[in-house]
Amino acid sequence: MIPADPDALAQAALGGDRRALARILTAVENRTPAAEAALRILYPKAGRAHLVGITGPPGSGKSTLVSAIIANAREAGRAVGVVAVAPSSPITGGALLGDRVRMQSYAGDSSVFIRSMAARGHAGGLAPTSTAAAAVLDACGFDLVLLETVGTGQSEVEVAAAADTTVVLEAPEMGDEVQAIKAGLLEVADIVVVNKGDRPGAQRTASQLRAMLVGSGRVGRREGSNDRPRPKEPEVLVTTATTGDGVPELMAALARHRQGRPSGADDPTRRARAAAQVWAILGDRVRAELEGGSRVATTEAVIREVAEHRLDPFGAADRLLATLRTGGQ
Amino acid sequence: MPDRPLKVLIAKPGLDGHDRGAKVLARGLRDEGFEVVYTGLRQTPEMVVTAALQEDVDVVGLSILSGAHMTLVPKVCRLLREQGIDDVLVVVGGIIPDDDVAALKEAGVAATFGPGTTIGEVAEFLRSNAKPRG
Ligand SMILES: Nc1nc2c(ncn2[C@@H]2O[C@H](COP(=O)(O)OP(=O)(O)O)[C@@H](O)[C@H]2O)c(=O)[nH]1
Ligand SMILES: [Mg+2]
């Protein structure tokens, strides 16, 4: 049996109980009050792991590369946690989580923990859940935490927000030109990996990407929760995830990227992540205050006035904020 | 309760090399609104139980065509119990002779589904019998 009480669950997870850890991750996914209680205990123990986001188009070899990275990290004696996120159907809510197929199972090795998660179309996106899941694994002693997400649209920005280092995977291009759609993905890359190095065109794709990325490094980009300053242009590497070729070089690049960053709160990525978490929770809290208890009637009435165009939404927000300040009604 | 989906592990223990049936079931359950973890071919009982534990699933579905169900299934059930995983529903799909069904139920299996079973029937059984985690 695992404890139902979130404090006991968190203590058990910290003590190495993998089932308790798994149950906390479930609470995190479900965004239950138990998740908050457990995270209050776990968060102060986190902050030591290297959080690495792995994103790229479907089929580029992300899960296979994750497996190869696990193998390398285990040889070096590091404990590895993985969160692999796959899309949910917006219609049925169902999801097919197939990333484990490409990952060696490491059954019996308690220093590897692999968890699949459905993206679930949460309000506020994927970042809060993946950030919290990474913190849980970090607190439970995993030195390296890998976050795999499919890079289509918004999700790559979300992993970048949750990770210290973002790796963007590409497969070799068969055509003449690296596709323009890659631009959005490359924006968030700290390291670019052309995987399937055994395929023709891999080196050529890598050279084209290097040419595209020249001068892309910049300092002091716009402030914002998902926006990360990138001091240097990303390195471009070639791997063959199926054989492990190039993976030691990738491990070295990951270590270099991490060492190149300021520590703790001086790291703008960490600061941005901390800010995003606090703002998200604060937003939820404010809303809960206004939608609950004695204030709900006032809130409803104010929203009604906006619907009737008797009040503008800015004035409404001001008035609701004022009810929070006076602490009542 | 399910405003959140049930999470199901579809595992294919044993050595036979066909996973078409398991994949059809995995996709079918996804379309029925389940979150389905699929682990691929040739899973040992240890691998199945590790996946069930890490994924914190509500249901473990074992697809077995090799005829080895009488060794593999009780072993999975025993390892689940050893890990303290007592709140998960175990179901088996495949060609299971009637004589074996009772023994599997004795070992901890909630239901067996033969070749004629529709995905809708499996989904309905899981919805009525699985206890959501958390
Ligand atoms: N030839 C070759 N195939 C690879 C390589 N890496 C992955 N694959 C294959 O590409 C397919 C998709 O891999 P997967 O890791 O599932 O990709 P993901 O969707 O990005 O996670 C699988 O069939 C892998 O075996 C590689 O380096 N070379
Ligand atoms: Mg994958």
Short mmCIF file of C-alpha atoms and ligand atoms in Angstrom, two decimals:
data_model
loop_
_atom_site.label_atom_id
_atom_site.label_comp_id
_atom_site.label_asym_id
_atom_site.label_seq_id
_atom_site.Cartn_x
_atom_site.Cartn_y
_atom_site.Cartn_z
CA MET A 1 0.00 0.00 0.00
CA ILE A 2 1.09 3.54 -0.61
CA PRO A 3 -0.02 6.33 1.69
CA ALA A 4 -3.01 8.42 0.62
CA ASP A 5 -1.86 11.42 2.63
CA PRO A 6 0.20 13.71 0.35
CA ASP A 7 2.79 14.58 3.01
CA ALA A 8 3.46 10.90 3.71
CA LEU A 9 3.47 10.25 -0.02
CA ALA A 10 6.10 12.94 -0.57
CA GLN A 11 8.24 11.58 2.26
CA ALA A 12 7.96 8.06 0.83
CA ALA A 13 8.93 9.31 -2.62
CA LEU A 14 11.95 11.13 -1.17
CA GLY A 15 12.89 7.89 0.58
CA GLY A 16 13.06 6.11 -2.77
CA ASP A 17 9.55 4.62 -3.03
CA ARG A 18 8.99 4.64 -6.80
CA ARG A 19 5.33 3.86 -6.50
CA ALA A 20 4.81 6.91 -4.31
CA LEU A 21 6.72 8.94 -6.91
CA ALA A 22 4.47 7.59 -9.66
CA ARG A 23 1.37 8.47 -7.66
CA ILE A 24 2.58 12.03 -7.09
CA LEU A 25 3.12 12.39 -10.83
CA THR A 26 -0.49 11.29 -11.31
CA ALA A 27 -1.62 13.99 -8.90
CA VAL A 28 0.50 16.51 -10.81
CA GLU A 29 -1.11 15.46 -14.09
CA ASN A 30 -4.57 15.70 -12.57
CA ARG A 31 -3.71 19.00 -10.89
CA THR A 32 -5.26 17.90 -7.62
CA PRO A 33 -4.84 19.51 -4.20
CA ALA A 34 -2.63 16.51 -3.27
CA ALA A 35 -0.16 17.61 -5.95
CA GLU A 36 0.14 21.02 -4.35
CA ALA A 37 0.67 19.53 -0.90
CA ALA A 38 3.35 17.14 -2.20
CA LEU A 39 5.08 19.85 -4.25
CA ARG A 40 5.35 22.08 -1.21
CA ILE A 41 7.54 19.40 0.34
CA LEU A 42 9.39 18.35 -2.80
CA TYR A 43 10.16 21.71 -4.41
CA PRO A 44 12.78 22.77 -1.84
CA LYS A 45 14.62 19.48 -2.47
CA ALA A 46 14.74 20.09 -6.22
CA GLY A 47 17.09 22.33 -8.18
CA ARG A 48 20.03 20.01 -8.65
CA ALA A 49 19.04 18.09 -11.79
CA HIS A 50 19.90 19.06 -15.32
CA LEU A 51 16.53 19.44 -17.07
CA VAL A 52 16.86 18.70 -20.77
CA GLY A 53 14.01 19.19 -23.24
CA ILE A 54 14.03 17.01 -26.36
CA THR A 55 11.74 18.12 -29.13
CA GLY A 56 11.38 17.71 -32.86
CA PRO A 57 9.01 16.38 -35.49
CA PRO A 58 7.28 13.01 -35.06
CA GLY A 59 9.52 10.15 -36.17
CA SER A 60 12.76 12.12 -35.97
CA GLY A 61 14.00 9.68 -33.33
CA LYS A 62 13.40 11.51 -30.04
CA SER A 63 12.45 8.44 -28.00
CA THR A 64 15.28 6.40 -29.50
CA LEU A 65 17.69 9.19 -28.65
CA VAL A 66 16.30 9.42 -25.12
CA SER A 67 17.04 5.72 -24.75
CA ALA A 68 20.61 6.24 -26.00
CA ILE A 69 21.08 9.16 -23.61
CA ILE A 70 19.84 7.02 -20.71
CA ALA A 71 22.40 4.33 -21.61
CA ASN A 72 25.23 6.90 -21.61
CA ALA A 73 24.11 8.55 -18.41
CA ARG A 74 23.79 5.21 -16.63
CA GLU A 75 27.34 4.32 -17.64
CA ALA A 76 28.41 7.52 -15.95
CA GLY A 77 26.43 6.50 -12.87
CA ARG A 78 23.77 9.18 -13.22
CA ALA A 79 20.13 8.55 -12.37
CA VAL A 80 17.76 9.47 -15.20
CA GLY A 81 14.10 10.48 -15.12
CA VAL A 82 12.08 10.81 -18.30
CA VAL A 83 8.75 12.52 -18.96
CA ALA A 84 7.46 11.76 -22.46
CA VAL A 85 4.48 13.87 -23.45
CA ALA A 86 2.17 12.85 -26.30
CA PRO A 87 -0.87 14.69 -27.64
CA SER A 88 -4.43 14.01 -26.46
CA SER A 89 -7.32 13.86 -28.88
CA PRO A 90 -9.29 17.07 -28.43
CA ILE A 91 -12.47 15.16 -29.27
CA THR A 92 -12.32 11.99 -27.15
CA GLY A 93 -9.66 13.02 -24.64
CA GLY A 94 -7.87 9.74 -25.39
CA ALA A 95 -4.17 9.42 -26.13
CA LEU A 96 -1.78 6.79 -27.42
CA LEU A 97 1.43 6.97 -25.42
CA GLY A 98 3.91 4.91 -27.41
CA ASP A 99 7.28 6.39 -26.54
CA ARG A 100 8.26 3.49 -24.29
CA VAL A 101 8.37 1.21 -27.33
CA ARG A 102 11.67 2.84 -28.34
CA MET A 103 13.06 3.06 -24.84
CA GLN A 104 14.83 0.19 -23.22
CA SER A 105 12.88 -0.65 -20.09
CA TYR A 106 15.60 -0.83 -17.42
CA ALA A 107 13.31 -3.05 -15.37
CA GLY A 108 15.01 -3.59 -12.05
CA ASP A 109 17.19 -0.47 -12.32
CA SER A 110 15.72 1.97 -9.83
CA SER A 111 17.93 4.75 -11.22
CA VAL A 112 15.81 4.98 -14.36
CA PHE A 113 12.22 6.20 -14.21
CA ILE A 114 10.16 6.66 -17.37
CA ARG A 115 6.75 8.26 -17.35
CA SER A 116 4.42 8.94 -20.27
CA MET A 117 1.94 11.78 -20.04
CA ALA A 118 -0.93 12.83 -22.25
CA ALA A 119 -0.91 16.55 -23.02
CA ARG A 120 -4.64 16.84 -22.16
CA GLY A 121 -5.19 20.35 -23.50
CA HIS A 122 -4.83 21.98 -20.09
CA ALA A 123 -5.68 25.61 -19.80
CA GLY A 124 -2.35 27.38 -19.38
CA GLY A 125 -0.65 24.76 -21.55
CA LEU A 126 1.80 22.04 -20.88
CA ALA A 127 4.47 24.01 -19.10
CA PRO A 128 3.00 23.95 -15.57
CA THR A 129 2.59 20.16 -15.58
CA SER A 130 5.95 19.41 -17.16
CA THR A 131 7.74 21.88 -14.89
CA ALA A 132 6.13 20.31 -11.83
CA ALA A 133 6.80 16.75 -13.01
CA ALA A 134 10.44 17.62 -13.63
CA ALA A 135 10.69 19.14 -10.14
CA VAL A 136 9.29 15.95 -8.60
CA LEU A 137 11.87 13.77 -10.38
CA ASP A 138 14.61 16.25 -9.53
CA ALA A 139 13.66 16.19 -5.84
CA CYS A 140 13.65 12.38 -5.86
CA GLY A 141 17.30 12.32 -6.84
CA PHE A 142 17.31 12.02 -10.62
CA ASP A 143 20.38 13.92 -11.81
CA LEU A 144 19.25 14.14 -15.40
CA VAL A 145 15.61 14.74 -16.30
CA LEU A 146 14.61 14.42 -19.96
CA LEU A 147 11.38 15.92 -21.26
CA GLU A 148 10.30 14.56 -24.64
CA THR A 149 7.60 16.42 -26.55
CA VAL A 150 6.51 16.46 -30.15
CA GLY A 151 7.61 19.68 -31.78
CA THR A 152 4.52 20.80 -33.59
CA GLY A 153 3.36 24.29 -32.85
CA GLN A 154 3.24 25.44 -29.27
CA SER A 155 4.65 22.47 -27.39
CA GLU A 156 8.31 23.10 -28.16
CA VAL A 157 8.09 26.53 -26.60
CA GLU A 158 6.53 24.87 -23.59
CA VAL A 159 9.38 22.40 -23.13
CA ALA A 160 11.87 25.16 -23.59
CA ALA A 161 10.18 26.95 -20.71
CA ALA A 162 10.46 23.86 -18.51
CA ALA A 163 14.04 22.90 -19.45
CA ASP A 164 17.54 24.20 -18.72
CA THR A 165 18.75 23.00 -22.09
CA THR A 166 16.57 22.42 -25.14
CA VAL A 167 17.64 19.94 -27.80
CA VAL A 168 15.85 20.15 -31.15
CA LEU A 169 15.99 17.05 -33.33
CA GLU A 170 15.81 16.99 -37.08
CA ALA A 171 15.95 14.08 -39.48
CA PRO A 172 18.09 14.44 -42.59
CA GLU A 173 16.35 16.29 -45.40
CA MET A 174 15.94 14.40 -48.60
CA GLY A 175 15.17 17.52 -50.60
CA ASP A 176 17.44 20.46 -51.43
CA GLU A 177 16.60 22.84 -48.64
CA VAL A 178 16.00 22.65 -44.94
CA GLN A 179 12.34 23.46 -44.59
CA ALA A 180 11.34 26.92 -43.51
CA ILE A 181 8.98 25.48 -40.88
CA LYS A 182 11.99 24.55 -38.86
CA ALA A 183 12.49 28.19 -38.00
CA GLY A 184 10.02 28.11 -35.09
CA LEU A 185 11.66 25.03 -33.64
CA LEU A 186 15.17 26.37 -34.08
CA GLU A 187 14.22 29.50 -32.15
CA VAL A 188 14.11 27.50 -28.93
CA ALA A 189 17.14 25.26 -29.60
CA ASP A 190 20.23 25.37 -27.43
CA ILE A 191 21.55 22.33 -29.27
CA VAL A 192 20.41 21.11 -32.67
CA VAL A 193 20.77 17.40 -33.42
CA VAL A 194 20.48 15.92 -36.88
CA ASN A 195 19.56 12.34 -36.02
CA LYS A 196 19.58 9.32 -38.35
CA GLY A 197 23.18 10.07 -39.14
CA ASP A 198 23.29 6.72 -40.94
CA ARG A 199 20.96 8.12 -43.59
CA PRO A 200 22.19 9.94 -46.67
CA GLY A 201 22.11 13.71 -46.39
CA ALA A 202 22.70 13.93 -42.64
CA GLN A 203 25.99 15.80 -42.86
CA ARG A 204 24.63 18.07 -45.57
CA THR A 205 21.54 18.88 -43.47
CA ALA A 206 23.84 19.67 -40.55
CA SER A 207 25.93 22.06 -42.68
CA GLN A 208 22.81 23.81 -43.96
CA LEU A 209 21.53 24.20 -40.42
CA ARG A 210 24.87 25.60 -39.26
CA ALA A 211 24.76 28.13 -42.09
CA MET A 212 21.20 29.10 -41.18
CA LEU A 213 22.06 29.54 -37.52
CA VAL A 214 25.12 31.76 -37.95
CA GLY A 215 24.53 34.94 -36.01
CA SER A 216 21.31 33.64 -34.46
CA GLY A 217 22.67 33.93 -30.94
CA ARG A 218 21.56 36.99 -29.08
CA VAL A 219 21.47 38.38 -25.60
CA GLY A 220 18.65 40.05 -23.75
CA ARG A 221 15.59 39.14 -25.70
CA ARG A 222 12.17 40.39 -24.78
CA GLU A 223 11.03 39.61 -21.24
CA GLY A 224 8.27 37.07 -20.95
CA SER A 225 7.42 33.79 -19.32
CA ASN A 226 8.27 31.53 -22.23
CA ASP A 227 10.95 33.65 -23.70
CA ARG A 228 14.50 32.69 -22.99
CA PRO A 229 17.59 34.63 -23.78
CA ARG A 230 20.02 32.63 -25.84
CA PRO A 231 23.54 33.88 -25.41
CA LYS A 232 25.11 31.77 -28.14
CA GLU A 233 24.10 30.23 -31.40
CA PRO A 234 23.25 26.56 -30.97
CA GLU A 235 25.74 23.81 -31.70
CA VAL A 236 24.71 21.43 -34.47
CA LEU A 237 25.55 17.74 -33.96
CA VAL A 238 24.86 14.55 -35.86
CA THR A 239 23.75 11.38 -34.04
CA THR A 240 22.59 7.89 -34.92
CA ALA A 241 20.32 7.10 -32.01
CA THR A 242 19.87 3.47 -33.02
CA THR A 243 23.61 2.72 -32.70
CA GLY A 244 24.60 5.40 -30.19
CA ASP A 245 26.96 7.10 -32.64
CA GLY A 246 27.45 10.74 -31.75
CA VAL A 247 25.68 10.39 -28.40
CA PRO A 248 28.86 10.84 -26.29
CA GLU A 249 29.44 14.11 -28.19
CA LEU A 250 25.86 15.12 -27.41
CA MET A 251 26.40 14.36 -23.72
CA ALA A 252 29.50 16.57 -23.80
CA ALA A 253 27.54 19.36 -25.50
CA LEU A 254 24.81 19.10 -22.86
CA ALA A 255 27.42 19.40 -20.11
CA ARG A 256 29.03 22.40 -21.85
CA HIS A 257 25.70 24.13 -22.23
CA ARG A 258 24.94 23.62 -18.58
CA GLN A 259 28.37 24.76 -17.40
CA GLY A 260 28.12 27.84 -19.55
CA ARG A 261 25.11 29.10 -17.64
CA PRO A 262 25.08 31.20 -14.51
CA SER A 263 24.12 29.28 -11.41
CA GLY A 264 20.87 29.41 -9.46
CA ALA A 265 18.74 32.52 -9.70
CA ASP A 266 21.30 34.27 -11.91
CA ASP A 267 20.35 31.92 -14.71
CA PRO A 268 17.71 33.80 -16.72
CA THR A 269 16.09 30.52 -17.79
CA ARG A 270 15.58 29.46 -14.21
CA ARG A 271 14.37 32.89 -13.25
CA ALA A 272 11.88 32.91 -16.11
CA ARG A 273 10.67 29.46 -15.11
CA ALA A 274 10.24 30.48 -11.48
CA ALA A 275 8.37 33.61 -12.53
CA ALA A 276 6.10 31.65 -14.87
CA GLN A 277 5.21 29.22 -12.09
CA VAL A 278 4.45 31.94 -9.59
CA TRP A 279 2.36 33.97 -12.03
CA ALA A 280 0.39 30.92 -13.13
CA ILE A 281 -0.42 29.91 -9.56
CA LEU A 282 -1.21 33.49 -8.59
CA GLY A 283 -3.65 33.74 -11.50
CA ASP A 284 -5.35 30.52 -10.41
CA ARG A 285 -5.53 31.73 -6.82
CA VAL A 286 -7.02 35.09 -7.71
CA ARG A 287 -9.62 33.42 -9.84
CA ALA A 288 -10.44 30.88 -7.12
CA GLU A 289 -10.90 33.74 -4.62
CA LEU A 290 -13.26 35.57 -6.92
CA GLU A 291 -15.22 32.53 -7.98
CA GLY A 292 -15.57 31.04 -4.53
CA GLY A 293 -17.24 31.75 -1.23
CA SER A 294 -18.69 35.14 -0.45
CA ARG A 295 -17.31 36.85 -3.56
CA VAL A 296 -18.95 34.70 -6.19
CA ALA A 297 -22.18 36.71 -6.30
CA THR A 298 -20.32 40.00 -6.79
CA THR A 299 -18.15 38.43 -9.48
CA GLU A 300 -21.18 37.08 -11.31
CA ALA A 301 -22.91 40.46 -11.12
CA VAL A 302 -19.87 42.30 -12.47
CA ILE A 303 -19.48 39.85 -15.36
CA ARG A 304 -23.17 40.29 -16.11
CA GLU A 305 -22.74 44.04 -16.35
CA VAL A 306 -19.95 43.48 -18.87
CA ALA A 307 -22.17 41.13 -20.89
CA GLU A 308 -24.84 43.84 -20.93
CA HIS A 309 -22.27 46.45 -21.99
CA ARG A 310 -23.04 48.55 -18.96
CA LEU A 311 -19.45 48.11 -17.77
CA ASP A 312 -16.23 47.65 -19.71
CA PRO A 313 -14.05 44.60 -18.91
CA PHE A 314 -11.20 46.81 -17.62
CA GLY A 315 -13.46 48.53 -15.16
CA ALA A 316 -14.78 45.12 -14.17
CA ALA A 317 -11.29 43.82 -13.46
CA ASP A 318 -10.51 46.93 -11.40
CA ARG A 319 -13.65 46.50 -9.38
CA LEU A 320 -12.97 42.80 -8.71
CA LEU A 321 -9.39 43.54 -7.71
CA ALA A 322 -10.73 46.13 -5.30
CA THR A 323 -12.93 43.51 -3.63
CA LEU A 324 -9.79 41.44 -3.03
CA ARG A 325 -8.03 44.40 -1.44
CA THR A 326 -10.85 45.14 0.98
CA GLY A 327 -10.86 41.46 1.87
CA GLY A 328 -14.61 40.93 1.70
CA GLN A 329 -17.89 40.73 -0.21
CA MET B 1 -15.86 10.32 -11.65
CA PRO B 2 -13.86 10.27 -14.91
CA ASP B 3 -13.57 13.86 -15.86
CA ARG B 4 -10.08 12.50 -16.38
CA PRO B 5 -9.38 9.55 -18.62
CA LEU B 6 -8.59 6.08 -17.36
CA LYS B 7 -4.98 5.08 -18.03
CA VAL B 8 -4.40 1.64 -19.51
CA LEU B 9 -1.17 -0.25 -20.14
CA ILE B 10 -1.35 -2.53 -23.16
CA ALA B 11 1.53 -4.96 -22.93
CA LYS B 12 2.55 -7.87 -25.06
CA PRO B 13 4.50 -10.28 -22.89
CA GLY B 14 6.07 -13.38 -24.38
CA LEU B 15 7.99 -14.19 -27.48
CA ASP B 16 5.48 -14.24 -30.30
CA GLY B 17 6.21 -11.58 -32.89
CA HIS B 18 2.75 -10.29 -33.74
CA ASP B 19 1.45 -7.15 -32.17
CA ARG B 20 -1.19 -6.21 -34.70
CA GLY B 21 -4.02 -7.19 -32.34
CA ALA B 22 -2.46 -5.29 -29.43
CA LYS B 23 -1.99 -2.20 -31.58
CA VAL B 24 -5.57 -2.32 -32.84
CA LEU B 25 -6.75 -2.54 -29.25
CA ALA B 26 -4.44 0.31 -28.15
CA ARG B 27 -5.73 2.61 -30.90
CA GLY B 28 -9.30 1.51 -30.35
CA LEU B 29 -9.15 2.33 -26.64
CA ARG B 30 -7.55 5.69 -27.42
CA ASP B 31 -10.52 6.41 -29.66
CA GLU B 32 -12.79 5.40 -26.78
CA GLY B 33 -11.16 8.14 -24.68
CA PHE B 34 -8.58 6.15 -22.72
CA GLU B 35 -4.97 7.15 -22.19
CA VAL B 36 -3.17 4.10 -23.50
CA VAL B 37 0.46 3.32 -22.78
CA TYR B 38 1.78 0.90 -25.36
CA THR B 39 5.10 -0.80 -24.68
CA GLY B 40 5.71 -2.97 -27.73
CA LEU B 41 6.65 -6.57 -28.28
CA ARG B 42 8.50 -9.16 -26.21
CA GLN B 43 7.97 -7.72 -22.77
CA THR B 44 9.08 -9.78 -19.80
CA PRO B 45 6.76 -9.84 -16.78
CA GLU B 46 9.33 -7.64 -14.99
CA MET B 47 9.15 -5.06 -17.78
CA VAL B 48 5.34 -5.07 -17.71
CA VAL B 49 5.28 -4.51 -13.96
CA THR B 50 7.93 -1.77 -14.12
CA ALA B 51 5.87 0.04 -16.75
CA ALA B 52 2.65 -0.40 -14.75
CA LEU B 53 4.35 1.01 -11.65
CA GLN B 54 6.04 4.00 -13.30
CA GLU B 55 2.99 4.88 -15.38
CA ASP B 56 0.61 4.45 -12.42
CA VAL B 57 -2.02 2.89 -14.66
CA ASP B 58 -5.56 1.95 -13.70
CA VAL B 59 -5.58 -1.11 -15.94
CA VAL B 60 -2.98 -3.62 -17.12
CA GLY B 61 -4.07 -5.31 -20.34
CA LEU B 62 -2.02 -8.30 -21.41
CA SER B 63 -2.26 -9.49 -24.98
CA ILE B 64 -1.02 -13.06 -25.35
CA LEU B 65 -1.28 -15.23 -28.43
CA SER B 66 1.63 -17.54 -27.80
CA GLY B 67 -0.27 -19.93 -25.56
CA ALA B 68 2.09 -19.11 -22.70
CA HIS B 69 -0.63 -17.34 -20.70
CA MET B 70 -0.58 -19.89 -17.88
CA THR B 71 3.02 -19.00 -17.02
CA LEU B 72 3.16 -15.32 -17.99
CA VAL B 73 -0.10 -14.04 -16.54
CA PRO B 74 0.19 -15.47 -13.01
CA LYS B 75 3.78 -14.20 -12.91
CA VAL B 76 2.69 -10.65 -13.82
CA CYS B 77 -0.05 -10.84 -11.17
CA ARG B 78 2.40 -12.07 -8.56
CA LEU B 79 4.99 -9.38 -9.35
CA LEU B 80 2.30 -6.69 -9.23
CA ARG B 81 1.32 -7.88 -5.76
CA GLU B 82 4.95 -8.01 -4.67
CA GLN B 83 5.29 -4.37 -5.68
CA GLY B 84 2.20 -3.57 -3.65
CA ILE B 85 0.21 -2.75 -6.78
CA ASP B 86 -3.12 -4.04 -5.56
CA ASP B 87 -5.43 -1.38 -6.98
CA VAL B 88 -4.94 -2.15 -10.65
CA LEU B 89 -7.35 -4.09 -12.86
CA VAL B 90 -5.69 -6.91 -14.82
CA VAL B 91 -7.35 -8.14 -18.02
CA VAL B 92 -6.09 -10.60 -20.61
CA GLY B 93 -6.80 -10.76 -24.32
CA GLY B 94 -6.05 -13.74 -26.52
CA ILE B 95 -7.15 -17.26 -27.16
CA ILE B 96 -7.66 -18.63 -23.68
CA PRO B 97 -9.25 -22.09 -23.32
CA ASP B 98 -12.25 -22.12 -20.97
CA ASP B 99 -10.41 -24.46 -18.62
CA ASP B 100 -7.70 -21.85 -18.07
CA VAL B 101 -10.01 -18.89 -17.47
CA ALA B 102 -10.91 -19.98 -13.95
CA ALA B 103 -7.25 -20.46 -13.04
CA LEU B 104 -6.37 -17.00 -14.37
CA LYS B 105 -9.19 -15.43 -12.39
CA GLU B 106 -7.88 -17.26 -9.35
CA ALA B 107 -4.48 -15.67 -10.05
CA GLY B 108 -6.01 -12.19 -10.02
CA VAL B 109 -7.29 -11.54 -13.53
CA ALA B 110 -10.56 -9.64 -13.68
CA ALA B 111 -11.60 -10.71 -17.17
CA THR B 112 -10.40 -12.45 -20.29
CA PHE B 113 -11.38 -11.34 -23.77
CA GLY B 114 -11.43 -13.79 -26.64
CA PRO B 115 -10.97 -13.04 -30.35
CA GLY B 116 -14.63 -12.10 -30.97
CA THR B 117 -14.68 -9.29 -28.37
CA THR B 118 -15.32 -5.79 -29.70
CA ILE B 119 -13.36 -2.79 -28.51
CA GLY B 120 -16.61 -1.29 -27.30
CA GLU B 121 -17.14 -4.28 -25.00
CA VAL B 122 -13.61 -4.00 -23.59
CA ALA B 123 -14.05 -0.25 -23.06
CA GLU B 124 -17.37 -0.78 -21.31
CA PHE B 125 -15.90 -3.42 -18.99
CA LEU B 126 -12.95 -1.18 -18.07
CA ARG B 127 -15.16 1.83 -17.41
CA SER B 128 -17.40 -0.17 -15.09
CA ASN B 129 -14.64 -2.01 -13.24
CA ALA B 130 -11.47 0.08 -13.03
CA LYS B 131 -10.86 2.19 -9.96
CA PRO B 132 -9.29 5.49 -11.02
CA ARG B 133 -6.07 6.28 -9.19
CA GLY B 134 -5.34 9.16 -6.91
N1 LIG C 1 18.01 4.78 -39.45
C1 LIG C 1 17.76 5.31 -38.27
N2 LIG C 1 16.52 5.19 -37.73
C2 LIG C 1 16.30 5.75 -36.53
C3 LIG C 1 17.29 6.46 -35.81
N3 LIG C 1 16.74 6.91 -34.66
C4 LIG C 1 15.47 6.50 -34.66
N4 LIG C 1 15.19 5.80 -35.78
C5 LIG C 1 13.92 5.18 -36.15
O1 LIG C 1 12.97 6.18 -36.40
C6 LIG C 1 11.66 5.76 -36.01
C7 LIG C 1 11.03 6.76 -35.06
O2 LIG C 1 11.80 6.79 -33.86
P1 LIG C 1 11.22 7.38 -32.50
O3 LIG C 1 12.33 7.37 -31.54
O4 LIG C 1 9.96 6.69 -32.14
O5 LIG C 1 10.88 8.89 -32.96
P2 LIG C 1 10.07 10.03 -32.20
O6 LIG C 1 8.68 10.01 -32.75
O7 LIG C 1 10.77 11.30 -32.57
O8 LIG C 1 10.13 9.74 -30.74
C8 LIG C 1 11.84 4.39 -35.37
O9 LIG C 1 11.54 3.41 -36.33
C9 LIG C 1 13.31 4.36 -35.01
O10 LIG C 1 13.86 3.05 -34.99
C10 LIG C 1 18.59 6.54 -36.40
O11 LIG C 1 19.51 7.14 -35.85
N5 LIG C 1 18.76 5.96 -37.63
MG MG C 2 8.65 9.52 -29.26
#
